[in-house]
Amino acid sequence: MYKFRWIQGYFHLEQCYPQRSKWWLMETGKGVTSSMEDELTCPVCLELYADPLILPCSHSVCKQCLQDIIHSKKEKTDNEEKIDCPSCRKPLDATKEALASLPRNLALENIVIRYTEECSKRLANKASIDLPSPEPSGGSEETEDVLPADFPVEHRQKCELCEGNTPSKAAWYCGQCSVAYCHPCLDKFHPKRGSLVRHKLRRPSDLESSNKEVFCQDHEAEAAAIFCDQCQSLVCHLCVCDGVGKHAGHKILDATTASGKIKELVSGKRQGLEKQLVSHAEQQTKLEELINEIKSIHKESESHIENQYKRLLADLSIILSQERDAILHSLAEEKNQCLRKLQHTMTESKQHIKQMHMLSQSCQELVEEKNVHATLINASRVEQLNKEVEQCANKTKEVNLQFEDCVKKKSSQVSDLYTGTRKFRHRAMAAVRLMLEEDEDQCKTIIPHIKSPTSPRSPQGQGRSEAPRVHNKYLITWGFTSTSFTAEELTANSSWTVTIDKNSTHMGNLNTGYLFGVGIASVPLNFKDLTGMNEKSLGIICSGGDIIFAKNSKQECLMQLPGLPVSVSVAVRMDQPNVMVFAYKISCTHWGDVLTGKHVVTDVLMKKKTYPVFTVSQRVKLLFPTFV
């Protein structure tokens, strides 16, 4: 099927699809319908108006059709500023500003909508079918195939002849009997015989159930058209007769007034629910913000503790690790407890909101009920709705109290978290108070008293010099191997400094092998032992280009060797019970203090006897100060 379409002064041949409104209305409308349809048809697309716009010449055109005309104009001519009216051919301004200012023809659009609805109803009222004779098995299913597709399928109508409390869904409706049937009841109570042959069956719809007359519960033969406001129920005229009806003397309202009153009451409840929903939605948002804020505060607190831990890590790694883990575990428990409560509150709030949505939906269904009798039938539900709304309001108060408690908890959490940070610092500083003291003030500065060890070329036990090395001399190795020197035993808190410089007579790569060592030992070292590389000594060594703290052969890298010369100061405190403090300071002559640190020594043997020890390789020499 084809049709001509008018676009910018030209007719275009286009295919017409039968599902379009024009074809559908041609099948349903005749006479006046066709005449009205001509008035409601766009002159461009020849279809019913869709989003009509009013042109300056007072004619109307579909919005999409006007866009098609402008697009066609742009493709055929360079003059994009003017178009012609499809109806009167009057030139019109086609600029973007002019098109944007065109008003919608709302009156015409509403007329088209109403016209379409009336045509749809006319088609549904005229459509009917004659069913074939029902068969014992499967006959009802076969009749469904002959029904037109225009019949409504979705409905809530129930069979009116089914026995029991759960009637089946209706499949047919007889217009003459005004009864809805399911398949079994149709075969049983409405056979295709006798006078019933002329009855017209069709698919049921909700219109039949909504327009049916309601009968009184006490007088089944009488129509219930009176509403008792005191009992909130529909009654008949016999129920209100003086001395006879049980509703005599009660306040009676007409159906329209009663329906309006019920709808007004339910509408007020619904508005209250909507306000509560808005309030709870805001609380929900604030709860989410509180959760994010609590997480952010905890994260910030952990970051502060972590930064503080890193600043003190060089000196207090073991003790701070223990204190940090304890405090963070406590904070994690507080956070989890707080978040669990917030999550529980949020869950209850969501459930309450869901319940309020359901109540609001029930109220909405009752308010939007168009049938007066149906509204009055449901009047008994209003009391239950009122109870549920009151329960909802009480629940709202509980949720509000929980929300306020969460807000208060947030303030206390902030205080507790910052208290936790201070608590961590206090506990860490108290646990390592000894390590935070200035050791130079507690130690006597000395120059270690070193005697020459046994020469590797001398027989065992011979060649040992009794004279001490002079203070203004330096330590160098013998030959091409590293040599260790042991000073006299320490008897009190002591500190000393040694400078490591290049050995000009034996230059080599400073970034390979063992370079030097400065530390303490529990026994005198053999000249072949390396400081920090056995279980009897510890100290600051340089190996592979890195400055390392070594103890019992375990190495902890402190920094890269900044270059030579470099100064190493050592302080040993022996005045504490059960422990010894080994403090060091590594300095570069160009940069000043490079690194300071401390270690707590718990070795019992080291506590009994302590010797300063030094190890040098052939590439460096160790110099002592000339005076102290």
XYZ file of C-alpha atoms in Angstrom:
628
model
C 0.000 0.000 0.000
C 1.440 3.354 -1.028
C 0.532 7.011 -0.546
C 1.672 10.451 -1.651
C 3.358 12.687 0.906
C 3.693 16.473 0.523
C 7.167 17.769 1.374
C 8.243 21.342 0.555
C 6.044 21.738 -2.504
C 6.593 18.204 -3.892
C 4.668 14.939 -3.692
C 6.700 11.919 -2.640
C 5.461 8.350 -3.093
C 5.979 6.355 0.122
C 4.887 2.950 1.393
C 2.085 3.011 3.976
C 2.270 0.423 6.743
C -1.067 -0.919 8.032
C -0.143 -0.556 11.700
C -0.060 3.249 11.388
C -2.962 5.169 12.947
C -4.320 6.360 9.570
C -5.021 2.834 8.307
C -6.387 1.735 11.663
C -8.821 4.642 11.820
C -9.961 4.004 8.242
C -11.029 0.529 9.331
C -13.031 1.826 12.306
C -14.379 5.208 11.257
C -17.087 6.071 8.732
C -19.162 9.163 8.076
C -18.538 11.710 10.811
C -15.424 9.834 11.882
C -13.832 10.246 8.464
C -14.814 13.929 8.336
C -13.292 14.629 11.740
C -10.247 12.619 10.825
C -9.598 14.950 7.869
C -9.498 17.894 10.251
C -7.054 16.082 12.531
C -4.679 14.995 9.752
C -1.328 16.666 9.117
C -1.103 18.108 5.552
C 2.455 16.771 5.189
C 2.483 13.177 6.461
C -1.308 12.632 6.056
C -1.345 11.020 9.507
C -2.953 12.188 12.737
C -1.066 15.095 14.243
C 1.862 14.164 16.489
C 3.383 16.987 18.600
C 1.657 19.674 16.472
C 3.222 23.147 16.281
C 1.348 26.377 15.479
C 2.901 28.264 12.538
C 2.778 32.082 12.325
C 0.025 31.743 9.694
C -2.156 29.889 12.294
C -1.894 26.524 10.510
C -0.525 23.485 12.303
C 2.040 20.869 11.320
C 3.737 17.912 13.030
C 7.063 18.738 14.645
C 8.854 15.906 12.810
C 7.280 16.916 9.497
C 8.527 20.495 9.948
C 12.041 19.164 10.615
C 11.814 17.008 7.457
C 10.800 20.055 5.393
C 13.733 22.076 6.710
C 16.147 19.197 6.050
C 14.832 18.809 2.482
C 15.165 22.567 1.955
C 18.821 22.480 3.020
C 19.603 19.697 0.534
C 17.944 21.375 -2.489
C 18.677 25.075 -2.081
C 21.116 27.394 -0.429
C 18.333 29.554 1.030
C 17.949 28.021 4.487
C 16.247 31.041 6.066
C 12.744 30.638 4.464
C 10.257 27.779 4.042
C 6.663 27.656 2.785
C 3.630 26.736 4.874
C 2.362 23.295 3.716
C -1.263 24.528 3.861
C -1.285 28.156 2.533
C 2.194 28.360 0.951
C 2.963 31.512 2.905
C 6.743 32.096 3.401
C 7.912 31.440 6.942
C 11.104 32.204 8.853
C 13.212 29.004 9.238
C 15.956 30.241 11.562
C 16.729 28.252 14.701
C 15.432 31.068 16.927
C 12.136 31.257 15.032
C 11.600 27.486 15.080
C 12.413 27.262 18.796
C 9.772 29.904 19.552
C 6.905 28.022 17.803
C 4.292 27.027 20.432
C 2.766 23.551 20.701
C -0.916 23.233 19.798
C -1.948 21.556 23.049
C -5.673 21.816 22.300
C -5.273 20.019 18.971
C -2.997 17.411 20.539
C -5.587 16.661 23.260
C -8.356 16.370 20.664
C -6.282 13.830 18.709
C -5.719 11.801 21.874
C -9.434 11.795 22.760
C -10.383 10.950 19.202
C -8.013 7.988 19.206
C -9.435 6.728 22.508
C -13.033 6.976 21.259
C -12.164 5.071 18.096
C -10.486 2.381 20.176
C -13.545 2.011 22.401
C -15.855 1.875 19.355
C -13.792 -0.903 17.876
C -13.816 -2.888 21.147
C -17.614 -2.538 21.532
C -18.326 -3.666 17.981
C -15.962 -6.625 18.055
C -17.583 -9.954 18.947
C -17.378 -13.558 17.801
C -19.484 -16.674 17.592
C -17.849 -19.569 19.346
C -17.931 -23.058 17.805
C -19.618 -25.815 19.754
C -17.540 -26.539 22.860
C -15.808 -29.866 22.921
C -15.231 -31.959 26.031
C -11.464 -31.651 25.835
C -9.487 -28.814 24.390
C -12.516 -27.074 22.904
C -11.984 -23.898 24.923
C -8.347 -23.735 23.932
C -9.149 -23.964 20.212
C -11.631 -21.072 20.406
C -8.862 -18.731 21.497
C -7.270 -18.939 18.072
C -10.287 -17.400 16.309
C -10.365 -14.263 18.470
C -9.227 -10.971 16.898
C -5.960 -9.574 18.217
C -7.722 -6.311 19.115
C -9.470 -7.843 22.131
C -7.903 -6.919 25.492
C -6.128 -9.865 27.099
C -4.763 -8.468 30.355
C -7.524 -8.157 32.937
C -8.301 -8.930 36.569
C -11.799 -10.333 36.020
C -12.535 -13.599 37.865
C -15.020 -16.269 36.939
C -18.359 -15.600 38.627
C -19.574 -19.194 38.705
C -16.552 -20.982 40.139
C -17.132 -22.703 43.451
C -14.727 -22.220 46.337
C -12.760 -19.290 47.715
C -10.294 -19.040 44.799
C -12.191 -18.570 41.508
C -10.302 -19.049 38.260
C -9.412 -16.235 35.925
C -12.218 -15.459 33.499
C -11.643 -16.380 29.853
C -14.983 -15.319 28.344
C -17.663 -12.726 28.937
C -21.258 -12.940 27.741
C -22.759 -9.542 27.025
C -26.363 -10.788 27.219
C -25.877 -12.651 30.515
C -23.430 -10.079 31.921
C -21.439 -12.957 33.410
C -17.735 -13.802 33.177
C -16.826 -17.489 32.690
C -13.680 -19.575 32.907
C -13.282 -22.421 30.400
C -14.835 -25.206 32.577
C -17.747 -23.024 33.729
C -18.441 -21.923 30.153
C -18.829 -25.550 29.050
C -20.965 -26.337 32.110
C -23.266 -23.313 32.490
C -23.313 -21.661 29.042
C -23.601 -24.435 26.460
C -23.934 -23.540 22.805
C -27.531 -24.715 22.593
C -31.000 -23.299 22.497
C -31.369 -19.577 23.015
C -27.751 -19.328 24.170
C -26.635 -19.882 20.580
C -27.388 -16.236 19.793
C -25.377 -14.914 22.735
C -22.160 -13.138 21.795
C -19.055 -14.129 23.733
C -15.893 -12.088 23.876
C -12.789 -11.671 25.959
C -13.449 -10.106 29.393
C -12.102 -6.752 30.503
C -12.008 -4.761 33.741
C -14.843 -2.533 32.561
C -17.468 -5.192 33.328
C -16.316 -5.737 36.914
C -16.041 -2.012 37.663
C -19.506 -1.164 36.295
C -21.408 -4.026 37.898
C -24.130 -3.181 40.352
C -23.278 -3.804 44.018
C -25.856 -5.592 46.154
C -26.448 -5.257 49.880
C -24.884 -7.909 52.090
C -27.979 -8.146 54.336
C -30.550 -7.862 51.524
C -29.095 -9.686 48.572
C -31.895 -8.659 46.209
C -31.449 -4.924 46.893
C -28.819 -2.692 45.338
C -26.381 -1.101 47.777
C -26.422 2.558 46.839
C -26.333 4.245 50.281
C -23.173 4.754 52.329
C -23.330 4.554 56.135
C -20.664 6.924 57.416
C -20.789 5.466 60.934
C -20.216 1.855 59.818
C -18.140 2.764 56.759
C -20.076 0.395 54.475
C -22.471 0.353 51.518
C -26.090 -0.471 52.430
C -29.495 -0.524 50.726
C -32.605 1.518 51.481
C -34.004 -1.238 53.720
C -30.990 -1.038 56.018
C -31.734 2.590 56.917
C -35.482 2.274 57.490
C -36.530 3.390 60.979
C -37.214 0.483 63.273
C -36.261 -2.089 60.635
C -32.722 -1.635 59.349
C -29.717 -2.017 61.572
C -28.287 1.210 60.165
C -31.336 3.256 61.116
C -30.375 6.578 62.693
C -26.817 6.394 61.434
C -25.222 9.224 59.516
C -25.892 8.604 55.828
C -23.901 10.125 52.963
C -24.505 10.058 49.254
C -22.060 8.006 47.217
C -20.239 10.979 45.676
C -19.762 12.774 49.003
C -18.646 9.600 50.769
C -16.232 8.717 47.993
C -14.779 12.235 48.032
C -14.459 12.150 51.814
C -12.647 8.797 51.746
C -10.340 9.918 48.989
C -9.601 13.174 50.831
C -8.764 11.254 54.019
C -6.544 8.747 52.216
C -4.940 11.543 50.206
C -4.023 13.329 53.438
C -2.479 10.135 54.810
C -0.622 9.654 51.573
C 0.789 13.182 51.741
C 1.960 12.474 55.280
C 3.645 9.306 54.084
C 5.308 11.191 51.264
C 6.694 13.732 53.733
C 8.012 10.887 55.863
C 9.525 9.301 52.761
C 11.298 12.551 51.922
C 12.571 12.813 55.494
C 13.797 9.234 55.462
C 15.409 9.686 52.072
C 17.352 12.622 53.515
C 18.288 10.523 56.534
C 19.388 7.737 54.200
C 21.668 10.148 52.392
C 23.048 11.459 55.673
C 23.634 7.905 56.893
C 25.644 7.181 53.762
C 27.585 10.385 54.313
C 28.183 9.378 57.942
C 29.512 5.990 56.849
C 31.836 7.592 54.323
C 32.896 10.186 56.889
C 33.608 7.520 59.528
C 35.683 5.580 57.006
C 37.490 8.764 55.981
C 38.208 9.685 59.613
C 39.531 6.220 60.349
C 41.616 6.304 57.198
C 42.981 9.729 58.114
C 43.735 8.570 61.646
C 45.500 5.477 60.332
C 47.457 7.707 57.974
C 48.566 9.948 60.872
C 49.604 6.952 62.911
C 51.338 5.419 59.903
C 53.256 8.646 59.203
C 54.239 8.963 62.836
C 55.273 5.323 62.813
C 57.436 5.914 59.732
C 59.115 8.948 61.300
C 60.075 6.921 64.346
C 60.680 3.647 62.525
C 64.454 4.135 62.216
C 64.821 4.151 66.019
C 61.797 2.283 67.350
C 60.875 -0.272 64.669
C 60.133 -3.199 66.948
C 58.450 -1.327 69.805
C 56.446 0.971 67.516
C 55.320 -1.994 65.416
C 53.860 -3.658 68.476
C 52.168 -0.489 69.738
C 50.912 0.378 66.273
C 49.330 -3.047 65.769
C 47.628 -2.862 69.166
C 46.173 0.614 68.576
C 45.104 -0.138 64.999
C 43.402 -3.328 66.147
C 41.500 -1.345 68.751
C 40.549 1.281 66.165
C 39.459 -1.427 63.736
C 37.182 -2.950 66.385
C 35.661 0.457 67.121
C 35.216 1.131 63.409
C 33.620 -2.260 62.744
C 31.306 -1.850 65.714
C 30.264 1.621 64.583
C 29.803 0.561 60.952
C 27.792 -2.495 61.974
C 25.441 -0.270 63.918
C 25.166 2.181 61.020
C 24.552 -0.654 58.567
C 21.892 -2.089 60.890
C 20.229 1.322 61.137
C 20.379 1.720 57.361
C 18.846 -1.746 56.841
C 15.967 -0.954 59.194
C 15.491 2.387 57.452
C 15.348 0.692 54.038
C 12.785 -1.827 55.291
C 10.724 0.980 56.807
C 10.879 2.941 53.569
C 9.762 -0.151 51.653
C 6.823 -0.562 54.038
C 5.871 3.087 53.596
C 6.062 2.685 49.802
C 3.656 -0.243 50.035
C 1.249 1.762 52.230
C 1.542 4.702 49.871
C 0.785 2.404 46.931
C -2.311 1.058 48.706
C -3.487 4.596 49.366
C -2.711 5.558 45.774
C -4.795 2.670 44.419
C -7.728 3.698 46.585
C -7.382 7.377 45.651
C -7.098 6.678 41.922
C -10.093 4.295 41.898
C -12.475 5.836 39.359
C -15.505 3.782 40.232
C -17.445 5.186 43.182
C -18.883 1.843 44.231
C -15.473 0.213 44.187
C -14.173 3.004 46.398
C -17.004 2.526 48.843
C -16.510 -1.236 48.890
C -12.918 -0.667 49.943
C -13.950 1.725 52.679
C -13.414 -0.984 55.262
C -9.732 -0.945 54.353
C -9.344 2.659 55.445
C -9.376 1.827 59.145
C -6.679 -0.797 58.647
C -4.685 1.691 56.558
C -4.986 4.218 59.389
C -3.626 1.680 61.851
C -0.758 0.790 59.575
C 0.037 4.464 58.983
C 0.069 5.074 62.751
C 2.348 2.063 63.223
C 4.516 3.477 60.462
C 4.665 6.804 62.274
C 5.730 5.073 65.506
C 8.382 3.163 63.589
C 9.484 6.460 62.077
C 10.080 7.848 65.540
C 12.195 4.814 66.423
C 14.241 5.159 63.255
C 14.661 8.879 63.935
C 15.979 8.107 67.419
C 18.412 5.576 65.971
C 19.506 8.144 63.412
C 20.109 10.768 66.101
C 22.070 8.198 68.098
C 24.219 7.496 65.012
C 24.897 11.214 64.639
C 25.969 11.395 68.291
C 28.097 8.304 67.852
C 29.866 9.991 64.971
C 30.936 12.891 67.210
C 32.179 10.498 69.878
C 33.980 8.490 67.202
C 35.841 11.588 66.056
C 36.895 12.306 69.640
C 37.899 8.676 70.245
C 39.905 8.525 67.032
C 41.969 11.592 67.789
C 42.335 10.302 71.354
C 43.594 7.048 69.851
C 46.288 8.956 67.967
C 47.427 10.673 71.146
C 47.207 7.388 73.015
C 49.440 5.713 70.439
C 52.050 8.431 70.749
C 51.888 8.381 74.539
C 52.247 4.605 74.794
C 55.003 4.502 72.177
C 56.957 7.294 73.824
C 56.490 5.784 77.285
C 57.656 2.361 76.093
C 60.814 3.745 74.498
C 61.482 6.674 76.793
C 64.974 5.402 77.334
C 65.699 5.441 73.615
C 64.493 9.027 73.243
C 66.984 10.440 75.705
C 70.137 12.182 74.532
C 72.874 9.572 74.965
C 75.787 11.992 74.621
C 74.786 13.590 77.892
C 74.757 10.215 79.589
C 78.011 8.879 78.116
C 81.671 9.728 78.604
C 83.529 10.495 75.386
C 86.576 8.301 75.035
C 89.272 7.280 72.569
C 89.301 3.462 72.547
C 92.514 1.991 73.899
C 93.669 -0.491 71.222
C 96.664 -2.815 71.358
C 98.149 -4.446 68.271
C 96.687 -7.889 67.623
C 98.787 -10.890 66.810
C 100.439 -10.493 63.445
C 99.376 -13.090 60.916
C 103.088 -13.638 60.156
C 104.014 -14.267 63.821
C 103.720 -17.631 65.571
C 100.590 -18.118 67.698
C 100.936 -16.223 70.956
C 103.955 -14.237 69.855
C 104.513 -10.817 68.355
C 101.796 -9.127 70.435
C 102.710 -5.563 71.325
C 102.042 -4.420 74.854
C 102.222 -0.755 73.917
C 98.907 0.860 73.015
C 98.398 2.541 69.716
C 98.840 6.290 69.981
C 95.659 8.381 69.731
C 96.711 10.400 66.734
C 97.357 7.394 64.617
C 94.911 5.500 62.433
C 93.973 1.864 61.910
C 94.901 0.137 58.674
C 94.872 -3.497 57.648
C 97.789 -5.798 57.129
C 98.138 -6.909 53.533
C 95.135 -7.289 51.245
C 92.630 -8.825 53.701
C 90.365 -7.115 56.200
C 91.657 -6.817 59.743
C 89.693 -6.451 62.979
C 90.880 -4.620 66.089
C 89.520 -4.961 69.628
C 89.803 -2.151 72.198
C 89.862 -2.491 75.961
C 86.702 -3.508 77.782
C 84.117 -0.828 78.602
C 83.265 -0.308 82.274
C 80.760 2.574 82.009
C 78.609 4.480 79.555
C 80.912 5.510 76.750
C 80.900 7.125 73.313
C 83.539 7.457 70.617
C 83.917 8.672 67.061
C 85.942 7.349 64.165
C 86.405 8.771 60.665
C 86.684 6.445 57.697
C 88.708 7.786 54.763
C 90.239 6.414 51.607
C 93.538 4.543 51.838
C 95.638 6.249 49.166
C 98.106 3.368 48.989
C 95.418 0.719 48.291
C 92.709 2.286 46.160
C 89.845 0.113 44.965
C 86.105 0.003 44.276
C 84.228 1.243 47.354
C 80.939 -0.325 46.253
C 81.997 -3.978 46.372
C 82.830 -6.305 49.258
C 83.181 -5.565 52.978
C 84.611 -2.042 53.433
C 84.647 -1.245 57.186
C 82.919 -1.948 60.494
C 82.476 -0.064 63.793
C 80.702 -1.706 66.731
C 80.910 -3.699 69.938
C 81.484 -7.366 70.827
C 81.068 -9.578 73.861
C 84.541 -11.119 73.365
C 87.733 -9.913 71.695
C 87.600 -10.579 67.965
C 90.163 -12.471 66.004
C 91.866 -10.359 63.338
C 90.007 -12.400 60.658
C 86.536 -11.880 62.204
C 84.358 -9.180 60.654
C 82.403 -6.815 62.905
C 78.679 -7.672 62.973
C 79.146 -10.854 60.939
C 79.135 -13.289 63.887
C 76.961 -13.900 66.923
C 79.423 -12.183 69.261
C 79.362 -8.679 67.720
C 77.126 -5.989 66.264
C 77.710 -2.601 64.708
C 77.616 -0.303 61.688
C 79.283 -1.837 58.645
C 79.678 -0.930 54.980
C 79.262 -3.726 52.447
C 78.408 -3.616 48.753
C 78.155 0.191 48.769
C 75.473 0.239 51.548
C 75.764 1.259 55.194
C 74.180 -1.550 57.218
C 73.342 -2.344 60.817
C 74.593 -5.898 61.318
C 73.954 -8.182 64.274
C 74.620 -11.904 64.406
C 75.131 -11.834 60.623
C 71.617 -10.363 60.155
C 71.774 -7.189 58.117
C 69.441 -4.195 57.959
C 70.235 -1.668 55.251
C 70.258 1.897 56.589
C 71.392 3.963 53.612
C 73.749 4.077 50.672
C 77.344 5.073 51.294
C 77.365 8.846 50.672
C 81.101 8.780 49.944
C 84.305 9.091 51.874
C 85.292 10.467 54.260
C 82.405 9.524 56.550
C 82.234 9.776 60.346
C 80.632 7.145 62.594
C 79.878 7.993 66.225
C 78.871 5.221 68.629
C 77.392 5.533 72.128
C 76.901 2.556 74.436
C 74.749 2.832 77.558
C 75.193 0.134 80.186
C 73.284 1.723 83.112
C 69.890 0.144 82.317
C 68.787 -3.174 83.867
C 68.706 -6.201 81.539
C 69.283 -4.185 78.356
C 71.977 -2.182 76.623
C 71.431 0.744 74.262
C 73.565 0.955 71.144
C 73.219 4.391 69.504
C 74.894 5.547 66.326
C 75.234 8.660 64.211
C 76.554 8.567 60.662
C 77.823 11.906 59.372
C 79.299 13.144 56.136
C 81.808 15.995 56.243
C 79.902 17.771 53.437
C 76.303 17.090 54.531
C 76.558 17.059 58.338
C 74.341 14.540 60.192
C 73.061 11.946 57.742
C 71.436 9.294 59.929
C 70.952 8.600 63.634
C 69.468 5.564 65.261
C 69.333 3.266 68.271
C 68.959 -0.424 68.996
C 68.107 -2.143 72.237
C 70.509 -5.021 72.928
C 69.126 -7.805 75.130
C 72.127 -10.160 74.803
C 73.131 -11.222 78.316
C 76.698 -11.959 77.244
C 77.006 -8.508 75.736
C 75.783 -7.036 79.003
C 78.485 -8.838 81.018
C 81.444 -7.762 78.875
C 81.570 -5.196 76.087
C 84.513 -4.421 73.826
C 84.699 -1.744 71.113
C 85.668 -3.436 67.827
C 86.751 -2.090 64.437
C 87.266 -3.721 61.044
C 89.067 -2.122 58.103
C 89.790 -3.313 54.579
C 92.777 -2.443 52.395
C 90.741 0.346 50.692
C 90.092 2.498 53.774
C 91.699 3.667 57.012
C 90.077 4.515 60.361
C 91.179 7.717 62.060
C 90.574 8.699 65.693
C 90.421 12.312 66.946
C 93.590 13.736 68.476
C 91.751 14.845 71.624
C 88.397 14.531 73.309
